């Protein structure tokens, strides 16, 4: 079965520091890749997604992610974090699971705490 | 605001009881998904419906069931509730149930006492 690994459970950064959150997936076929963010007490919001084409994708709020097919990775980056980026970040994979179904498989999430 | 609505926002009930969670997808979306988010299991896919038909099942317990109605809203029924069912239940919707983006609702927080 496919799985998604997020390497860091909790990351603590100071404002203006650079961020990189790791995500690896295990699935040999075609996948779509997503990063979702969940701010405290809120629902999941889409940060960015990769379907095809340029492996470097840009999302909202200055986030970007790079798809490296050979490494089965889709790491999230931001050059300079802000206190308002404090949230939990989820990597998700959407592989084909048969009968026309594409269910999202999520990683366990990475909590990001940004210290002012 | 994703356009997906869920009611109620919070639900407190007792073990052994039955509850119904409701979800309205974004306008035009035909597919609805249900996910459970708990501290120990993380975010897990439960079930997907497409235009009224069940399309995929994930880690959904037999005590749980769902349906999608002709107006495309969906309900998740949880019965014989146990303490371990306490979680955040999210609904998501997408246009056609394929590889496109899923948009999530605000969730229903269920507390079983």
PDB file of C-alpha atoms in Angstrom:
ATOM      1  CA  UNK A   1       0.000   0.000   0.000  1.00  0.00           C
ATOM      2  CA  UNK A   2       1.116   3.522  -0.668  1.00  0.00           C
ATOM      3  CA  UNK A   3       2.453   5.557   2.209  1.00  0.00           C
ATOM      4  CA  UNK A   4       3.659   9.078   2.843  1.00  0.00           C
ATOM      5  CA  UNK A   5       6.476   9.876   5.257  1.00  0.00           C
ATOM      6  CA  UNK A   6       7.075  13.267   6.758  1.00  0.00           C
ATOM      7  CA  UNK A   7      10.411  13.221   8.470  1.00  0.00           C
ATOM      8  CA  UNK A   8       9.929  15.935  11.049  1.00  0.00           C
ATOM      9  CA  UNK A   9       7.222  15.764  13.661  1.00  0.00           C
ATOM     10  CA  UNK A  10       7.840  19.242  15.076  1.00  0.00           C
ATOM     11  CA  UNK A  11      10.003  22.044  13.706  1.00  0.00           C
ATOM     12  CA  UNK A  12      10.751  25.210  15.635  1.00  0.00           C
ATOM     13  CA  UNK A  13      12.167  28.204  13.780  1.00  0.00           C
ATOM     14  CA  UNK A  14      12.768  31.858  14.409  1.00  0.00           C
ATOM     15  CA  UNK A  15      11.121  34.405  12.154  1.00  0.00           C
ATOM     16  CA  UNK A  16      13.024  35.000   8.898  1.00  0.00           C
ATOM     17  CA  UNK A  17      14.635  31.551   9.033  1.00  0.00           C
ATOM     18  CA  UNK A  18      14.353  29.323   5.981  1.00  0.00           C
ATOM     19  CA  UNK A  19      12.095  26.308   6.037  1.00  0.00           C
ATOM     20  CA  UNK A  20      12.313  22.926   4.392  1.00  0.00           C
ATOM     21  CA  UNK A  21       9.891  20.145   5.295  1.00  0.00           C
ATOM     22  CA  UNK A  22      10.594  16.702   3.932  1.00  0.00           C
ATOM     23  CA  UNK A  23       8.049  14.409   2.320  1.00  0.00           C
ATOM     24  CA  UNK A  24       8.654  11.028   0.722  1.00  0.00           C
ATOM     25  CA  UNK A  25       6.078   8.712  -0.734  1.00  0.00           C
ATOM     26  CA  UNK A  26       6.058   5.105  -1.755  1.00  0.00           C
ATOM     27  CA  UNK A  27       4.141   4.472  -4.924  1.00  0.00           C
ATOM     28  CA  UNK A  28       5.493   3.433  -8.292  1.00  0.00           C
ATOM     29  CA  UNK A  29       2.816   4.784 -10.569  1.00  0.00           C
ATOM     30  CA  UNK A  30       1.555   8.213 -11.536  1.00  0.00           C
ATOM     31  CA  UNK A  31       0.693  10.380  -8.580  1.00  0.00           C
ATOM     32  CA  UNK A  32      -0.501  13.852  -7.837  1.00  0.00           C
ATOM     33  CA  UNK A  33       1.173  15.508  -4.873  1.00  0.00           C
ATOM     34  CA  UNK A  34      -0.185  18.077  -2.479  1.00  0.00           C
ATOM     35  CA  UNK A  35       0.773  20.110   0.532  1.00  0.00           C
ATOM     36  CA  UNK A  36      -2.040  21.164   2.816  1.00  0.00           C
ATOM     37  CA  UNK A  37      -1.793  23.473   5.819  1.00  0.00           C
ATOM     38  CA  UNK A  38      -3.939  23.438   8.934  1.00  0.00           C
ATOM     39  CA  UNK A  39      -3.779  26.601  11.027  1.00  0.00           C
ATOM     40  CA  UNK A  40      -4.687  26.205  14.706  1.00  0.00           C
ATOM     41  CA  UNK A  41      -8.380  25.428  15.033  1.00  0.00           C
ATOM     42  CA  UNK A  42      -9.000  25.599  11.309  1.00  0.00           C
ATOM     43  CA  UNK A  43      -9.604  23.208   8.450  1.00  0.00           C
ATOM     44  CA  UNK A  44      -7.175  21.981   5.863  1.00  0.00           C
ATOM     45  CA  UNK A  45      -6.253  24.446   3.151  1.00  0.00           C
ATOM     46  CA  UNK A  46      -4.403  23.686  -0.045  1.00  0.00           C
ATOM     47  CA  UNK A  47      -0.943  25.261  -0.177  1.00  0.00           C
ATOM     48  CA  UNK A  48       0.194  23.891  -3.498  1.00  0.00           C
ATOM     49  CA  UNK A  49      -0.061  20.902  -5.780  1.00  0.00           C
ATOM     50  CA  UNK A  50       1.882  19.073  -8.442  1.00  0.00           C
ATOM     51  CA  UNK A  51       0.123  17.283 -11.278  1.00  0.00           C
ATOM     52  CA  UNK A  52       2.663  17.376 -14.104  1.00  0.00           C
ATOM     53  CA  UNK A  53       5.134  19.656 -15.865  1.00  0.00           C
ATOM     54  CA  UNK A  54       7.649  21.865 -14.074  1.00  0.00           C
ATOM     55  CA  UNK A  55       8.702  19.952 -10.934  1.00  0.00           C
ATOM     56  CA  UNK A  56       9.158  23.208  -9.028  1.00  0.00           C
ATOM     57  CA  UNK A  57       5.726  24.422  -8.051  1.00  0.00           C
ATOM     58  CA  UNK A  58       4.817  27.641  -6.363  1.00  0.00           C
ATOM     59  CA  UNK A  59       1.933  27.941  -3.969  1.00  0.00           C
ATOM     60  CA  UNK A  60       0.286  30.534  -1.830  1.00  0.00           C
ATOM     61  CA  UNK A  61       1.990  32.637   0.844  1.00  0.00           C
ATOM     62  CA  UNK A  62       5.463  32.271  -0.650  1.00  0.00           C
ATOM     63  CA  UNK A  63       5.671  28.484  -0.353  1.00  0.00           C
ATOM     64  CA  UNK A  64       7.153  26.277  -3.032  1.00  0.00           C
ATOM     65  CA  UNK A  65       7.836  22.582  -3.416  1.00  0.00           C
ATOM     66  CA  UNK A  66      10.066  20.494  -5.616  1.00  0.00           C
ATOM     67  CA  UNK A  67       9.080  17.123  -7.000  1.00  0.00           C
ATOM     68  CA  UNK A  68      12.068  14.818  -7.434  1.00  0.00           C
ATOM     69  CA  UNK A  69      10.735  11.688  -9.087  1.00  0.00           C
ATOM     70  CA  UNK A  70      13.919   9.659  -8.657  1.00  0.00           C
ATOM     71  CA  UNK A  71      13.817  10.246  -4.914  1.00  0.00           C
ATOM     72  CA  UNK A  72      10.031   9.937  -4.532  1.00  0.00           C
ATOM     73  CA  UNK A  73      10.174  13.239  -2.718  1.00  0.00           C
ATOM     74  CA  UNK A  74       8.117  16.408  -2.633  1.00  0.00           C
ATOM     75  CA  UNK A  75       9.749  18.761  -0.138  1.00  0.00           C
ATOM     76  CA  UNK A  76       8.155  22.013   0.917  1.00  0.00           C
ATOM     77  CA  UNK A  77      10.236  25.176   1.189  1.00  0.00           C
ATOM     78  CA  UNK A  78       9.905  28.793   2.172  1.00  0.00           C
ATOM     79  CA  UNK A  79      12.882  31.168   2.191  1.00  0.00           C
ATOM     80  CA  UNK A  80      11.755  33.266   5.157  1.00  0.00           C
ATOM     81  CA  UNK A  81       9.063  32.169   7.597  1.00  0.00           C
ATOM     82  CA  UNK A  82       6.750  34.433   9.543  1.00  0.00           C
ATOM     83  CA  UNK A  83       5.016  33.943  12.865  1.00  0.00           C
ATOM     84  CA  UNK A  84       1.744  33.535  10.940  1.00  0.00           C
ATOM     85  CA  UNK A  85       3.146  30.382   9.310  1.00  0.00           C
ATOM     86  CA  UNK A  86       2.751  28.561  12.620  1.00  0.00           C
ATOM     87  CA  UNK A  87       0.564  25.622  11.663  1.00  0.00           C
ATOM     88  CA  UNK A  88       0.580  21.934  10.874  1.00  0.00           C
ATOM     89  CA  UNK A  89       1.646  20.936   7.382  1.00  0.00           C
ATOM     90  CA  UNK A  90       0.496  17.783   5.647  1.00  0.00           C
ATOM     91  CA  UNK A  91       1.938  16.187   2.572  1.00  0.00           C
ATOM     92  CA  UNK A  92      -0.542  14.083   0.575  1.00  0.00           C
ATOM     93  CA  UNK A  93      -0.428  11.764  -2.382  1.00  0.00           C
ATOM     94  CA  UNK A  94      -3.276  10.985  -4.729  1.00  0.00           C
ATOM     95  CA  UNK A  95      -2.494   7.781  -6.592  1.00  0.00           C
ATOM     96  CA  UNK A  96      -5.018   5.800  -8.551  1.00  0.00           C
ATOM     97  CA  UNK A  97      -6.610   3.168  -6.283  1.00  0.00           C
ATOM     98  CA  UNK A  98      -8.855   1.370  -8.756  1.00  0.00           C
ATOM     99  CA  UNK A  99     -12.431   1.725 -10.048  1.00  0.00           C
ATOM    100  CA  UNK A 100     -11.985   5.385 -10.808  1.00  0.00           C
ATOM    101  CA  UNK A 101     -11.054   6.302  -7.270  1.00  0.00           C
ATOM    102  CA  UNK A 102      -8.263   8.591  -6.198  1.00  0.00           C
ATOM    103  CA  UNK A 103      -8.121   8.770  -2.437  1.00  0.00           C
ATOM    104  CA  UNK A 104      -5.678  11.032  -0.666  1.00  0.00           C
ATOM    105  CA  UNK A 105      -3.085   9.403   1.518  1.00  0.00           C
ATOM    106  CA  UNK A 106      -1.693  11.827   4.057  1.00  0.00           C
ATOM    107  CA  UNK A 107       1.531  11.942   5.969  1.00  0.00           C
ATOM    108  CA  UNK A 108       1.404  12.255   9.752  1.00  0.00           C
ATOM    109  CA  UNK A 109       1.966  15.993   9.517  1.00  0.00           C
ATOM    110  CA  UNK A 110       4.708  18.354  10.669  1.00  0.00           C
ATOM    111  CA  UNK A 111       3.962  20.969  13.286  1.00  0.00           C
ATOM    112  CA  UNK A 112       5.770  24.216  12.590  1.00  0.00           C
ATOM    113  CA  UNK A 113       6.226  26.706  15.400  1.00  0.00           C
ATOM    114  CA  UNK A 114       7.674  30.078  14.431  1.00  0.00           C
ATOM    115  CA  UNK A 115       9.088  32.155  17.258  1.00  0.00           C
ATOM    116  CA  UNK A 116       8.812  35.940  16.842  1.00  0.00           C
TER     117      UNK A 116
ATOM    118  CA  UNK B   1     -13.575  29.481   2.832  1.00  0.00           C
ATOM    119  CA  UNK B   2     -13.423  26.384   0.634  1.00  0.00           C
ATOM    120  CA  UNK B   3     -17.142  26.294  -0.174  1.00  0.00           C
ATOM    121  CA  UNK B   4     -17.590  22.956   1.593  1.00  0.00           C
ATOM    122  CA  UNK B   5     -19.887  23.164   4.600  1.00  0.00           C
ATOM    123  CA  UNK B   6     -20.223  20.753   7.484  1.00  0.00           C
ATOM    124  CA  UNK B   7     -22.650  20.584  10.350  1.00  0.00           C
ATOM    125  CA  UNK B   8     -22.568  20.457  13.266  1.00  0.00           C
ATOM    126  CA  UNK B   9     -19.227  22.031  14.216  1.00  0.00           C
ATOM    127  CA  UNK B  10     -19.107  20.253  17.546  1.00  0.00           C
ATOM    128  CA  UNK B  11     -20.864  17.182  18.843  1.00  0.00           C
ATOM    129  CA  UNK B  12     -20.700  15.702  22.326  1.00  0.00           C
ATOM    130  CA  UNK B  13     -22.346  12.376  22.928  1.00  0.00           C
ATOM    131  CA  UNK B  14     -22.109   9.255  25.034  1.00  0.00           C
ATOM    132  CA  UNK B  15     -20.748   5.810  24.308  1.00  0.00           C
ATOM    133  CA  UNK B  16     -23.197   3.554  22.535  1.00  0.00           C
ATOM    134  CA  UNK B  17     -25.015   6.401  20.863  1.00  0.00           C
ATOM    135  CA  UNK B  18     -25.478   7.155  17.161  1.00  0.00           C
ATOM    136  CA  UNK B  19     -24.762  10.457  15.422  1.00  0.00           C
ATOM    137  CA  UNK B  20     -25.066  11.854  11.909  1.00  0.00           C
ATOM    138  CA  UNK B  21     -22.605  14.286  10.393  1.00  0.00           C
ATOM    139  CA  UNK B  22     -23.617  16.297   7.384  1.00  0.00           C
ATOM    140  CA  UNK B  23     -21.611  17.697   4.494  1.00  0.00           C
ATOM    141  CA  UNK B  24     -22.517  19.914   1.540  1.00  0.00           C
ATOM    142  CA  UNK B  25     -19.942  19.918  -1.250  1.00  0.00           C
ATOM    143  CA  UNK B  26     -18.827  22.916  -3.274  1.00  0.00           C
ATOM    144  CA  UNK B  27     -21.248  23.936  -5.956  1.00  0.00           C
ATOM    145  CA  UNK B  28     -20.660  21.759  -9.009  1.00  0.00           C
ATOM    146  CA  UNK B  29     -18.593  19.102  -7.242  1.00  0.00           C
ATOM    147  CA  UNK B  30     -19.901  15.577  -7.711  1.00  0.00           C
ATOM    148  CA  UNK B  31     -17.566  13.701  -5.405  1.00  0.00           C
ATOM    149  CA  UNK B  32     -17.512  13.724  -1.619  1.00  0.00           C
ATOM    150  CA  UNK B  33     -14.882  12.206   0.637  1.00  0.00           C
ATOM    151  CA  UNK B  34     -14.879  11.621   4.378  1.00  0.00           C
ATOM    152  CA  UNK B  35     -11.724  11.653   6.494  1.00  0.00           C
ATOM    153  CA  UNK B  36     -11.076  11.087  10.177  1.00  0.00           C
ATOM    154  CA  UNK B  37      -8.347  12.997  11.989  1.00  0.00           C
ATOM    155  CA  UNK B  38      -7.238  11.670  15.351  1.00  0.00           C
ATOM    156  CA  UNK B  39      -4.100  12.210  17.397  1.00  0.00           C
ATOM    157  CA  UNK B  40      -2.881   8.644  17.126  1.00  0.00           C
ATOM    158  CA  UNK B  41      -3.939   7.756  13.564  1.00  0.00           C
ATOM    159  CA  UNK B  42      -3.490  11.092  11.839  1.00  0.00           C
ATOM    160  CA  UNK B  43      -5.652  11.872   8.819  1.00  0.00           C
ATOM    161  CA  UNK B  44      -7.268   8.766   7.390  1.00  0.00           C
ATOM    162  CA  UNK B  45      -9.520   8.331   4.401  1.00  0.00           C
ATOM    163  CA  UNK B  46     -12.857   6.729   5.257  1.00  0.00           C
ATOM    164  CA  UNK B  47     -15.048   6.656   2.182  1.00  0.00           C
ATOM    165  CA  UNK B  48     -15.751   8.342  -1.142  1.00  0.00           C
ATOM    166  CA  UNK B  49     -18.981   8.916  -3.030  1.00  0.00           C
ATOM    167  CA  UNK B  50     -19.387  10.046  -6.595  1.00  0.00           C
ATOM    168  CA  UNK B  51     -22.757  11.306  -7.813  1.00  0.00           C
ATOM    169  CA  UNK B  52     -24.636   9.213  -5.286  1.00  0.00           C
ATOM    170  CA  UNK B  53     -22.642   6.013  -5.677  1.00  0.00           C
ATOM    171  CA  UNK B  54     -20.013   4.670  -3.325  1.00  0.00           C
ATOM    172  CA  UNK B  55     -16.688   4.726  -5.149  1.00  0.00           C
ATOM    173  CA  UNK B  56     -14.034   3.757  -2.628  1.00  0.00           C
ATOM    174  CA  UNK B  57     -13.703   2.608   0.938  1.00  0.00           C
ATOM    175  CA  UNK B  58     -10.766   3.199   3.180  1.00  0.00           C
ATOM    176  CA  UNK B  59     -10.331   2.488   6.866  1.00  0.00           C
ATOM    177  CA  UNK B  60     -14.010   2.779   7.697  1.00  0.00           C
ATOM    178  CA  UNK B  61     -15.400   0.705  10.540  1.00  0.00           C
ATOM    179  CA  UNK B  62     -18.493  -1.431  10.032  1.00  0.00           C
ATOM    180  CA  UNK B  63     -20.248   0.705  12.655  1.00  0.00           C
ATOM    181  CA  UNK B  64     -19.874   3.665  10.313  1.00  0.00           C
ATOM    182  CA  UNK B  65     -21.819   4.227   7.122  1.00  0.00           C
ATOM    183  CA  UNK B  66     -22.350   7.033   4.692  1.00  0.00           C
ATOM    184  CA  UNK B  67     -24.529   8.045   1.802  1.00  0.00           C
ATOM    185  CA  UNK B  68     -24.750  10.762  -0.804  1.00  0.00           C
ATOM    186  CA  UNK B  69     -28.162  12.115  -1.670  1.00  0.00           C
ATOM    187  CA  UNK B  70     -29.549  13.290  -5.034  1.00  0.00           C
ATOM    188  CA  UNK B  71     -28.781  16.902  -4.120  1.00  0.00           C
ATOM    189  CA  UNK B  72     -25.165  15.705  -3.600  1.00  0.00           C
ATOM    190  CA  UNK B  73     -24.962  16.412   0.106  1.00  0.00           C
ATOM    191  CA  UNK B  74     -23.578  13.567   2.140  1.00  0.00           C
ATOM    192  CA  UNK B  75     -24.116  12.172   5.597  1.00  0.00           C
ATOM    193  CA  UNK B  76     -21.754  10.081   7.700  1.00  0.00           C
ATOM    194  CA  UNK B  77     -23.508   7.930  10.276  1.00  0.00           C
ATOM    195  CA  UNK B  78     -21.539   6.731  13.281  1.00  0.00           C
ATOM    196  CA  UNK B  79     -23.219   4.176  15.547  1.00  0.00           C
ATOM    197  CA  UNK B  80     -22.421   2.263  18.736  1.00  0.00           C
ATOM    198  CA  UNK B  81     -19.953   4.998  19.485  1.00  0.00           C
ATOM    199  CA  UNK B  82     -16.834   4.247  21.477  1.00  0.00           C
ATOM    200  CA  UNK B  83     -14.424   6.578  23.259  1.00  0.00           C
ATOM    201  CA  UNK B  84     -11.893   5.979  20.509  1.00  0.00           C
ATOM    202  CA  UNK B  85     -14.232   7.456  17.905  1.00  0.00           C
ATOM    203  CA  UNK B  86     -13.570  10.907  19.324  1.00  0.00           C
ATOM    204  CA  UNK B  87     -11.915  12.771  16.472  1.00  0.00           C
ATOM    205  CA  UNK B  88     -12.265  15.500  13.909  1.00  0.00           C
ATOM    206  CA  UNK B  89     -14.243  14.355  10.885  1.00  0.00           C
ATOM    207  CA  UNK B  90     -13.585  16.190   7.659  1.00  0.00           C
ATOM    208  CA  UNK B  91     -15.538  16.158   4.477  1.00  0.00           C
ATOM    209  CA  UNK B  92     -13.894  17.096   1.193  1.00  0.00           C
ATOM    210  CA  UNK B  93     -15.250  17.496  -2.296  1.00  0.00           C
ATOM    211  CA  UNK B  94     -13.866  17.499  -5.797  1.00  0.00           C
ATOM    212  CA  UNK B  95     -15.251  18.030  -9.244  1.00  0.00           C
ATOM    213  CA  UNK B  96     -15.264  14.486 -10.554  1.00  0.00           C
ATOM    214  CA  UNK B  97     -13.531  12.203  -8.077  1.00  0.00           C
ATOM    215  CA  UNK B  98     -10.401  11.866 -10.132  1.00  0.00           C
ATOM    216  CA  UNK B  99      -6.915  13.176  -9.562  1.00  0.00           C
ATOM    217  CA  UNK B 100      -8.035  16.768  -9.118  1.00  0.00           C
ATOM    218  CA  UNK B 101      -7.775  18.831  -5.950  1.00  0.00           C
ATOM    219  CA  UNK B 102      -9.962  18.001  -2.991  1.00  0.00           C
ATOM    220  CA  UNK B 103     -11.330  20.938  -1.015  1.00  0.00           C
ATOM    221  CA  UNK B 104     -11.917  20.419   2.666  1.00  0.00           C
ATOM    222  CA  UNK B 105     -14.692  21.580   4.936  1.00  0.00           C
ATOM    223  CA  UNK B 106     -14.205  22.970   8.452  1.00  0.00           C
ATOM    224  CA  UNK B 107     -14.787  19.610  10.090  1.00  0.00           C
ATOM    225  CA  UNK B 108     -16.999  18.267  12.846  1.00  0.00           C
ATOM    226  CA  UNK B 109     -15.332  17.701  16.187  1.00  0.00           C
ATOM    227  CA  UNK B 110     -16.848  14.653  17.856  1.00  0.00           C
ATOM    228  CA  UNK B 111     -16.327  13.965  21.526  1.00  0.00           C
ATOM    229  CA  UNK B 112     -17.580  10.672  22.902  1.00  0.00           C
ATOM    230  CA  UNK B 113     -17.828  10.566  26.701  1.00  0.00           C
TER     231      UNK B 113
END
